mmCIF file of C-alpha atoms in Angstrom:
data_model
loop_
_atom_site.group_PDB
_atom_site.id
_atom_site.type_symbol
_atom_site.label_atom_id
_atom_site.label_comp_id
_atom_site.label_asym_id
_atom_site.label_seq_id
_atom_site.Cartn_x
_atom_site.Cartn_y
_atom_site.Cartn_z
ATOM 1 C CA UNK A 1 89.731 125.253 119.970
ATOM 2 C CA UNK A 2 91.587 122.997 122.329
ATOM 3 C CA UNK A 3 95.300 122.662 122.716
ATOM 4 C CA UNK A 4 97.484 119.889 121.376
ATOM 5 C CA UNK A 5 99.330 118.761 124.469
ATOM 6 C CA UNK A 6 101.728 116.316 122.890
ATOM 7 C CA UNK A 7 105.393 117.050 123.592
ATOM 8 C CA UNK A 8 106.092 115.636 120.109
ATOM 9 C CA UNK A 9 104.417 118.598 118.407
ATOM 10 C CA UNK A 10 106.751 121.026 116.621
ATOM 11 C CA UNK A 11 105.447 124.279 115.166
ATOM 12 C CA UNK A 12 107.406 126.594 112.910
ATOM 13 C CA UNK A 13 105.904 130.026 112.341
ATOM 14 C CA UNK A 14 107.257 132.106 109.491
ATOM 15 C CA UNK A 15 106.349 135.778 109.641
ATOM 16 C CA UNK A 16 106.638 137.861 106.480
ATOM 17 C CA UNK A 17 105.716 141.405 105.488
ATOM 18 C CA UNK A 18 102.473 141.414 103.514
ATOM 19 C CA UNK A 19 100.288 144.115 105.048
ATOM 20 C CA UNK A 20 101.448 147.695 105.553
ATOM 21 C CA UNK A 21 101.957 147.247 109.303
ATOM 22 C CA UNK A 22 104.021 144.057 108.924
ATOM 23 C CA UNK A 23 107.633 144.433 110.003
ATOM 24 C CA UNK A 24 110.104 142.588 112.223
ATOM 25 C CA UNK A 25 108.892 144.456 115.306
ATOM 26 C CA UNK A 26 105.247 143.508 114.666
ATOM 27 C CA UNK A 27 106.320 139.901 114.060
ATOM 28 C CA UNK A 28 108.175 139.814 117.388
ATOM 29 C CA UNK A 29 105.112 141.208 119.183
ATOM 30 C CA UNK A 30 102.861 138.592 117.572
ATOM 31 C CA UNK A 31 105.373 135.827 118.284
ATOM 32 C CA UNK A 32 105.326 136.758 121.974
ATOM 33 C CA UNK A 33 101.644 135.750 122.064
ATOM 34 C CA UNK A 34 102.633 132.249 120.898
ATOM 35 C CA UNK A 35 105.051 131.416 123.670
ATOM 36 C CA UNK A 36 105.495 127.662 123.784
ATOM 37 C CA UNK A 37 108.819 125.823 123.841
ATOM 38 C CA UNK A 38 107.650 123.673 120.897
ATOM 39 C CA UNK A 39 107.246 126.732 118.635
ATOM 40 C CA UNK A 40 110.065 128.312 116.596
ATOM 41 C CA UNK A 41 109.595 131.698 114.937
ATOM 42 C CA UNK A 42 111.309 132.999 111.790
ATOM 43 C CA UNK A 43 111.235 136.341 109.954
ATOM 44 C CA UNK A 44 111.143 136.180 106.126
ATOM 45 C CA UNK A 45 111.895 139.808 105.245
ATOM 46 C CA UNK A 46 112.547 139.064 101.554
ATOM 47 C CA UNK A 47 109.597 136.667 101.027
ATOM 48 C CA UNK A 48 112.043 133.924 99.978
ATOM 49 C CA UNK A 49 110.252 131.214 101.935
ATOM 50 C CA UNK A 50 106.788 132.591 101.135
ATOM 51 C CA UNK A 51 107.595 132.464 97.404
ATOM 52 C CA UNK A 52 109.062 128.946 97.579
ATOM 53 C CA UNK A 53 106.100 127.683 99.591
ATOM 54 C CA UNK A 54 103.651 129.378 97.216
ATOM 55 C CA UNK A 55 105.290 127.452 94.374
ATOM 56 C CA UNK A 56 105.192 124.148 96.308
ATOM 57 C CA UNK A 57 101.496 124.632 97.127
ATOM 58 C CA UNK A 58 100.649 125.859 93.597
ATOM 59 C CA UNK A 59 98.945 128.933 95.042
ATOM 60 C CA UNK A 60 97.512 131.053 92.228
ATOM 61 C CA UNK A 61 98.722 134.662 92.167
ATOM 62 C CA UNK A 62 96.404 137.179 93.784
ATOM 63 C CA UNK A 63 95.212 140.298 92.019
ATOM 64 C CA UNK A 64 98.116 142.075 93.751
ATOM 65 C CA UNK A 65 100.633 139.759 92.072
ATOM 66 C CA UNK A 66 100.067 140.299 88.339
ATOM 67 C CA UNK A 67 102.392 138.454 86.004
ATOM 68 C CA UNK A 68 103.570 135.925 88.587
ATOM 69 C CA UNK A 69 103.266 132.208 87.928
ATOM 70 C CA UNK A 70 102.221 131.522 91.542
ATOM 71 C CA UNK A 71 101.141 133.419 94.619
ATOM 72 C CA UNK A 72 102.867 134.187 97.872
ATOM 73 C CA UNK A 73 102.135 131.737 100.692
ATOM 74 C CA UNK A 74 100.934 133.563 103.780
ATOM 75 C CA UNK A 75 98.023 132.823 106.089
ATOM 76 C CA UNK A 76 98.548 129.140 105.346
ATOM 77 C CA UNK A 77 98.587 126.384 107.933
ATOM 78 C CA UNK A 78 100.506 123.210 107.155
ATOM 79 C CA UNK A 79 100.766 119.726 108.614
ATOM 80 C CA UNK A 80 103.778 117.638 107.677
ATOM 81 C CA UNK A 81 104.277 113.985 108.567
ATOM 82 C CA UNK A 82 107.112 113.584 111.042
ATOM 83 C CA UNK A 83 109.088 111.670 108.393
ATOM 84 C CA UNK A 84 109.223 114.681 106.049
ATOM 85 C CA UNK A 85 112.725 115.680 105.052
ATOM 86 C CA UNK A 86 113.509 119.220 103.953
ATOM 87 C CA UNK A 87 116.152 119.925 101.339
ATOM 88 C CA UNK A 88 116.629 122.640 98.717
ATOM 89 C CA UNK A 89 112.997 122.220 97.583
ATOM 90 C CA UNK A 90 110.101 122.932 99.927
ATOM 91 C CA UNK A 91 108.163 119.673 100.368
ATOM 92 C CA UNK A 92 104.416 119.530 99.867
ATOM 93 C CA UNK A 93 102.622 119.125 103.202
ATOM 94 C CA UNK A 94 100.452 116.151 104.017
ATOM 95 C CA UNK A 95 97.598 118.557 104.711
ATOM 96 C CA UNK A 96 97.067 122.302 104.607
ATOM 97 C CA UNK A 97 94.434 124.969 105.091
ATOM 98 C CA UNK A 98 94.426 128.657 104.227
ATOM 99 C CA UNK A 99 92.821 132.071 104.549
ATOM 100 C CA UNK A 100 93.559 133.271 100.999
ATOM 101 C CA UNK A 101 90.931 134.619 98.609
ATOM 102 C CA UNK A 102 92.584 133.361 95.421
ATOM 103 C CA UNK A 103 92.418 129.633 96.232
ATOM 104 C CA UNK A 104 89.690 128.222 93.982
ATOM 105 C CA UNK A 105 86.840 126.104 95.338
ATOM 106 C CA UNK A 106 87.958 122.501 95.455
ATOM 107 C CA UNK A 107 91.515 123.545 96.337
ATOM 108 C CA UNK A 108 92.833 123.324 99.871
ATOM 109 C CA UNK A 109 90.127 123.951 102.480
ATOM 110 C CA UNK A 110 89.767 127.262 104.255
ATOM 111 C CA UNK A 111 91.025 127.301 107.817
ATOM 112 C CA UNK A 112 88.677 125.678 110.277
ATOM 113 C CA UNK A 113 90.489 125.355 113.622
ATOM 114 C CA UNK A 114 88.882 122.120 114.839
ATOM 115 C CA UNK A 115 89.515 120.333 111.535
ATOM 116 C CA UNK A 116 93.098 121.569 111.530
ATOM 117 C CA UNK A 117 93.635 120.401 115.107
ATOM 118 C CA UNK A 118 92.281 116.952 114.168
ATOM 119 C CA UNK A 119 94.821 116.744 111.322
ATOM 120 C CA UNK A 120 97.660 117.753 113.650
ATOM 121 C CA UNK A 121 96.643 115.157 116.221
ATOM 122 C CA UNK A 122 96.360 112.459 113.536
ATOM 123 C CA UNK A 123 99.861 113.310 112.286
ATOM 124 C CA UNK A 124 101.246 112.996 115.822
ATOM 125 C CA UNK A 125 99.558 109.617 116.302
ATOM 126 C CA UNK A 126 100.814 108.259 112.962
ATOM 127 C CA UNK A 127 103.514 105.609 113.200
ATOM 128 C CA UNK A 128 107.077 106.812 112.666
#
């Protein structure tokens, strides 16, 4: 996959503990591999953002989340138009892809890097 060279790109990476080895230290180590001045990293220790985003994306709960009305958002990749405004409610992205097993066919597409890059580049080219 190529790089998006536009200085207008902004990426926000939210790390959260999902797998046994996930902790703040592991997140910092992973974040170090994504060193780019356009990228901001955040640690969501309590899953607050992951839960809110799961609700906004209508992610079904996984088999590890029995009794929940929606699933936790992790391993999701989002593209927001530059005009998106964030407030108390997480906005729905203009486009998103995932690597989650519980998303039904016909839902958001599974991550395909070239297709995702094309969506990012289209969002950057879109008029303000």
